[in-house]
Tab-separated table of C-alpha atoms in Angstrom:
chain	number	residue	atom	x	y	z
O	151	GLY	CA	0.065	0.067	0.068
O	152	GLU	CA	0.675	3.641	0.104
O	153	ASN	CA	3.067	4.896	2.545
O	154	VAL	CA	3.691	8.703	3.220
O	155	GLU	CA	6.367	10.283	5.321
O	156	GLN	CA	6.033	14.357	6.339
O	157	HIS	CA	8.985	16.399	7.383
O	158	PRO	CA	9.448	18.209	9.569
O	159	SER	CA	7.147	17.073	13.031
O	160	THR	CA	7.467	20.563	14.035
O	161	LEU	CA	8.371	23.851	12.670
O	162	SER	CA	8.500	27.112	14.200
O	163	VAL	CA	8.748	30.615	12.183
O	164	GLN	CA	9.044	34.220	12.804
O	165	GLU	CA	5.707	35.759	11.717
O	166	GLY	CA	6.347	37.128	8.088
O	167	ASP	CA	8.787	34.112	7.174
O	168	SER	CA	8.243	31.548	4.872
O	169	ALA	CA	7.344	27.944	6.182
O	170	VAL	CA	7.960	24.383	3.653
O	171	ILE	CA	6.684	21.306	4.598
O	172	LYS	CA	7.758	18.364	2.802
O	173	CYS	CA	6.129	14.852	2.155
O	174	THR	CA	7.466	11.764	0.322
O	175	TYR	CA	5.244	9.059	-1.172
O	176	SER	CA	5.880	5.301	-2.325
O	177	ASP	CA	3.206	4.457	-4.813
O	178	SER	CA	4.008	5.872	-7.986
O	179	ALA	CA	0.208	5.147	-9.280
O	180	SER	CA	-0.550	7.831	-6.626
O	181	ASN	CA	-2.233	10.846	-8.673
O	182	TYR	CA	-4.214	13.305	-5.965
O	183	PHE	CA	-2.220	15.131	-3.201
O	184	PRO	CA	-4.112	17.193	-0.740
O	185	TRP	CA	-3.267	19.502	2.267
O	186	TYR	CA	-5.222	19.411	5.224
O	187	LYS	CA	-4.779	22.480	8.121
O	188	GLN	CA	-6.299	21.245	11.370
O	189	GLU	CA	-6.570	24.263	14.256
O	190	LEU	CA	-5.953	23.422	17.728
O	191	GLY	CA	-9.337	21.929	18.902
O	192	LYS	CA	-10.722	21.990	15.516
O	193	ARG	CA	-11.622	19.354	12.593
O	194	PRO	CA	-8.934	19.253	9.452
O	195	GLN	CA	-9.976	21.317	6.744
O	196	LEU	CA	-8.630	21.109	3.195
O	197	ILE	CA	-6.521	24.116	2.034
O	198	ILE	CA	-5.206	23.066	-1.103
O	199	ASP	CA	-4.551	20.100	-3.288
O	200	ILE	CA	-2.883	19.355	-6.350
O	201	ARG	CA	-2.814	16.612	-9.243
O	202	SER	CA	-0.473	14.750	-10.659
O	203	ASN	CA	-0.888	16.317	-14.095
O	204	VAL	CA	-0.005	19.731	-12.442
O	205	GLY	CA	3.664	20.584	-10.839
O	206	GLU	CA	2.602	23.687	-9.092
O	207	LYS	CA	-0.612	25.031	-7.322
O	208	LYS	CA	-0.989	28.438	-5.948
O	209	ASP	CA	-3.742	30.143	-3.785
O	210	GLN	CA	-2.804	33.578	-2.031
O	211	ARG	CA	-0.221	32.815	0.432
O	212	ILE	CA	0.325	29.210	-0.111
O	213	ALA	CA	1.337	27.197	-2.552
O	214	VAL	CA	1.837	23.282	-3.424
O	215	THR	CA	4.790	21.873	-5.757
O	216	LEU	CA	4.931	18.315	-7.045
O	217	ASN	CA	7.742	16.325	-8.121
O	218	LYS	CA	6.370	12.894	-9.581
O	219	THR	CA	9.827	11.512	-10.445
O	220	ALA	CA	11.196	11.965	-7.389
O	221	LYS	CA	7.901	11.242	-5.527
O	222	HIS	CA	7.459	14.134	-3.654
O	223	PHE	CA	5.717	17.222	-3.007
O	224	SER	CA	5.365	20.383	-0.727
O	225	LEU	CA	3.333	22.757	1.307
O	226	HIS	CA	4.826	26.509	0.857
O	227	ILE	CA	3.393	29.296	3.287
O	228	THR	CA	4.968	32.791	2.699
O	229	GLU	CA	4.328	35.655	4.574
O	230	THR	CA	3.245	33.636	7.918
O	231	GLN	CA	0.850	34.912	9.944
O	232	PRO	CA	-0.167	33.926	13.964
O	233	GLU	CA	-3.450	32.468	12.222
O	234	ASP	CA	-1.234	29.686	10.158
O	235	SER	CA	-0.363	28.219	13.500
O	236	ALA	CA	-2.056	24.702	13.237
O	237	VAL	CA	-1.000	21.033	12.226
O	238	TYR	CA	-0.770	20.418	8.720
O	239	PHE	CA	-1.269	16.852	7.084
O	240	CYS	CA	0.082	16.032	3.705
O	241	ALA	CA	-2.253	12.593	1.597
O	242	ALA	CA	-1.911	10.814	-1.614
O	243	LYS	CA	-4.284	8.929	-3.062
O	244	ALA	CA	-3.435	5.993	-5.054
O	245	GLY	CA	-4.881	6.080	-8.676
O	246	ASN	CA	-6.790	2.718	-8.626
O	247	ASN	CA	-8.382	2.941	-5.247
O	248	ALA	CA	-12.295	3.258	-4.585
O	249	GLY	CA	-13.819	5.410	-2.536
O	250	ASN	CA	-11.207	8.106	-3.160
O	251	MET	CA	-9.084	6.421	0.043
O	252	LEU	CA	-6.352	8.871	1.337
O	253	THR	CA	-2.998	7.897	3.244
O	254	PHE	CA	-1.995	10.961	5.056
O	255	GLY	CA	1.025	11.895	6.616
O	256	GLY	CA	2.401	11.784	9.826
O	257	GLY	CA	1.498	15.867	10.372
O	258	THR	CA	3.588	19.068	11.262
O	259	ARG	CA	2.661	21.182	13.754
O	260	LEU	CA	3.626	24.879	12.736
O	261	MET	CA	3.919	27.770	15.342
O	262	VAL	CA	4.458	31.183	14.071
O	263	LYS	CA	5.958	33.378	16.372
O	264	PRO	CA	4.421	36.770	16.778
V	170	ASP	CA	-22.319	23.804	4.761
V	171	VAL	CA	-21.817	20.333	4.982
V	172	LYS	CA	-22.018	18.386	8.783
V	173	VAL	CA	-20.785	15.864	9.894
V	174	THR	CA	-21.534	15.365	13.271
V	175	GLN	CA	-20.203	12.492	15.996
V	176	SER	CA	-22.141	11.843	19.132
V	177	SER	CA	-19.878	12.496	21.326
V	178	ARG	CA	-16.848	14.648	21.996
V	179	TYR	CA	-15.323	12.852	24.924
V	180	LEU	CA	-16.332	8.925	25.990
V	181	VAL	CA	-14.696	7.046	28.528
V	182	LYS	CA	-15.209	3.695	28.910
V	183	ARG	CA	-13.637	0.223	30.385
V	184	THR	CA	-11.292	-2.275	29.184
V	185	GLY	CA	-13.564	-5.169	27.716
V	186	GLU	CA	-16.587	-2.900	26.923
V	187	LYS	CA	-18.544	-2.755	23.518
V	188	VAL	CA	-18.336	0.826	22.647
V	189	PHE	CA	-20.095	2.554	19.588
V	190	LEU	CA	-19.025	5.699	17.727
V	191	GLU	CA	-21.692	7.219	15.690
V	192	CYS	CA	-21.482	9.489	12.570
V	193	VAL	CA	-23.750	11.407	10.643
V	194	GLN	CA	-23.760	13.676	7.579
V	195	ASP	CA	-26.158	15.792	5.787
V	196	MET	CA	-25.207	16.018	2.655
V	197	ASP	CA	-25.941	12.814	0.767
V	198	HIS	CA	-22.550	11.640	0.459
V	199	GLU	CA	-21.700	8.168	-0.928
V	200	ASN	CA	-18.249	7.746	1.101
V	201	MET	CA	-17.825	7.720	4.853
V	202	PHE	CA	-14.760	6.945	6.596
V	203	TRP	CA	-13.485	6.240	10.211
V	204	TYR	CA	-9.998	7.800	11.002
V	205	ARG	CA	-7.328	7.262	14.144
V	206	GLN	CA	-5.918	10.557	15.129
V	207	ASP	CA	-2.377	9.926	17.055
V	208	PRO	CA	0.626	12.536	18.209
V	209	GLY	CA	2.995	11.482	15.272
V	210	LEU	CA	1.319	9.184	13.460
V	211	GLY	CA	-1.172	11.674	11.549
V	212	LEU	CA	-4.597	9.993	10.791
V	213	ARG	CA	-4.742	5.986	10.074
V	214	LEU	CA	-7.803	4.771	8.215
V	215	ILE	CA	-9.649	2.644	9.909
V	216	TYR	CA	-12.332	1.580	7.651
V	217	PHE	CA	-14.606	3.143	4.785
V	218	SER	CA	-17.856	2.596	3.057
V	219	TYR	CA	-18.457	3.831	-0.663
V	220	ASP	CA	-22.304	2.800	-0.259
V	221	VAL	CA	-24.901	1.642	1.772
V	222	LYS	CA	-24.030	-1.889	3.780
V	223	MET	CA	-20.573	-1.767	1.807
V	224	LYS	CA	-17.378	-1.524	4.128
V	225	GLU	CA	-13.672	-1.953	2.990
V	226	LYS	CA	-10.696	-2.358	5.513
V	227	GLY	CA	-8.392	0.581	5.693
V	228	ASP	CA	-4.712	0.282	7.089
V	229	ILE	CA	-5.509	-0.578	10.931
V	230	PRO	CA	-9.073	-2.136	11.172
V	231	GLU	CA	-7.965	-5.078	13.855
V	232	GLY	CA	-10.114	-4.590	16.927
V	233	TYR	CA	-12.601	-2.539	15.084
V	234	SER	CA	-15.766	-3.184	13.125
V	235	VAL	CA	-18.451	-1.327	11.228
V	236	SER	CA	-22.091	-0.603	10.191
V	237	ARG	CA	-23.697	1.279	7.199
V	238	GLU	CA	-27.511	0.712	7.354
V	239	LYS	CA	-28.048	4.064	5.775
V	240	LYS	CA	-26.736	6.388	3.654
V	241	GLU	CA	-26.251	9.142	6.313
V	242	ARG	CA	-24.860	7.211	9.237
V	243	PHE	CA	-21.715	5.498	9.609
V	244	SER	CA	-21.375	3.371	13.008
V	245	LEU	CA	-17.347	2.596	14.378
V	246	ILE	CA	-17.714	-0.290	16.671
V	247	LEU	CA	-14.959	-1.479	19.111
V	248	GLU	CA	-16.353	-5.271	20.048
V	249	SER	CA	-13.806	-5.266	23.168
V	250	ALA	CA	-12.274	-1.982	23.997
V	251	SER	CA	-8.850	-2.319	25.030
V	252	THR	CA	-6.462	0.623	26.331
V	253	ASN	CA	-4.535	0.861	23.236
V	254	GLN	CA	-7.653	2.251	21.203
V	255	THR	CA	-7.520	5.285	23.696
V	256	SER	CA	-7.244	8.160	21.145
V	257	MET	CA	-8.796	10.741	18.820
V	258	TYR	CA	-11.589	9.234	16.597
V	259	LEU	CA	-12.330	11.252	13.480
V	260	CYS	CA	-15.233	10.920	10.803
V	261	ALA	CA	-15.153	12.086	7.335
V	262	SER	CA	-17.448	12.086	4.258
V	263	SER	CA	-17.294	12.708	0.715
V	264	PRO	CA	-19.381	13.031	-2.673
V	265	GLY	CA	-18.559	9.823	-4.970
V	266	GLN	CA	-16.684	11.548	-7.560
V	267	THR	CA	-13.124	11.467	-7.695
V	268	ASN	CA	-10.778	13.442	-5.740
V	269	SER	CA	-13.334	15.007	-3.868
V	270	PRO	CA	-12.335	17.046	-0.525
V	271	LEU	CA	-13.008	15.120	2.969
V	272	HIS	CA	-15.557	16.762	5.209
V	273	PHE	CA	-14.343	15.631	9.032
V	274	GLY	CA	-16.646	15.858	12.058
V	275	ASN	CA	-14.907	17.212	14.995
V	276	GLY	CA	-13.799	14.116	16.426
V	277	THR	CA	-14.556	11.989	19.532
V	278	ARG	CA	-11.673	11.287	22.098
V	279	LEU	CA	-12.080	8.045	23.513
V	280	THR	CA	-10.583	6.765	26.968
V	281	VAL	CA	-10.364	3.547	27.529
V	282	THR	CA	-9.222	2.434	31.507
């Protein structure tokens, strides 16, 4: 089955700096890579996703890049703000699984210091 | 807005008890999921269902079973709770279309003593 590794497990940045979270996956058939944000005490919510036919996607201050050859993808947050503090999860979906089953990484706790 | 409701926010049970975790979604989603969340391990899939009365094992199904008798309701059952099942349990749903986003419930923190 799919295996997703996520690094770092914790990340502390100063407000205004950039933050980068990296994930690797094992199944070369995976074709969909979402990122979820979980604020303290709240449910995970989708913030951005990328499909395997695209190398990069941006949405305001967040961007995701995908390198299919190396089987890794990254989340980039620019101009970080205190409200970006949360746990971020990457995930991957193999191309041939029913029900949109995702395999998640272990999560990254991002702390943005004012 | 999609609403996924889990019946309990906190639950304390004793070892050996049978435990039911209930999840209801109000958006007529085909897919429903049960995940377990533990620090450093991310979200691990226990079971999922892509239709009424259909179920598929996820990555960690041992010690759990599920029931989906109606489209809107997906129940997770711990037949005989053990202390290593102490965890946060998250239910999610999604439409049947490929690559649809997951909509999560608020979670149930289960403690087994």
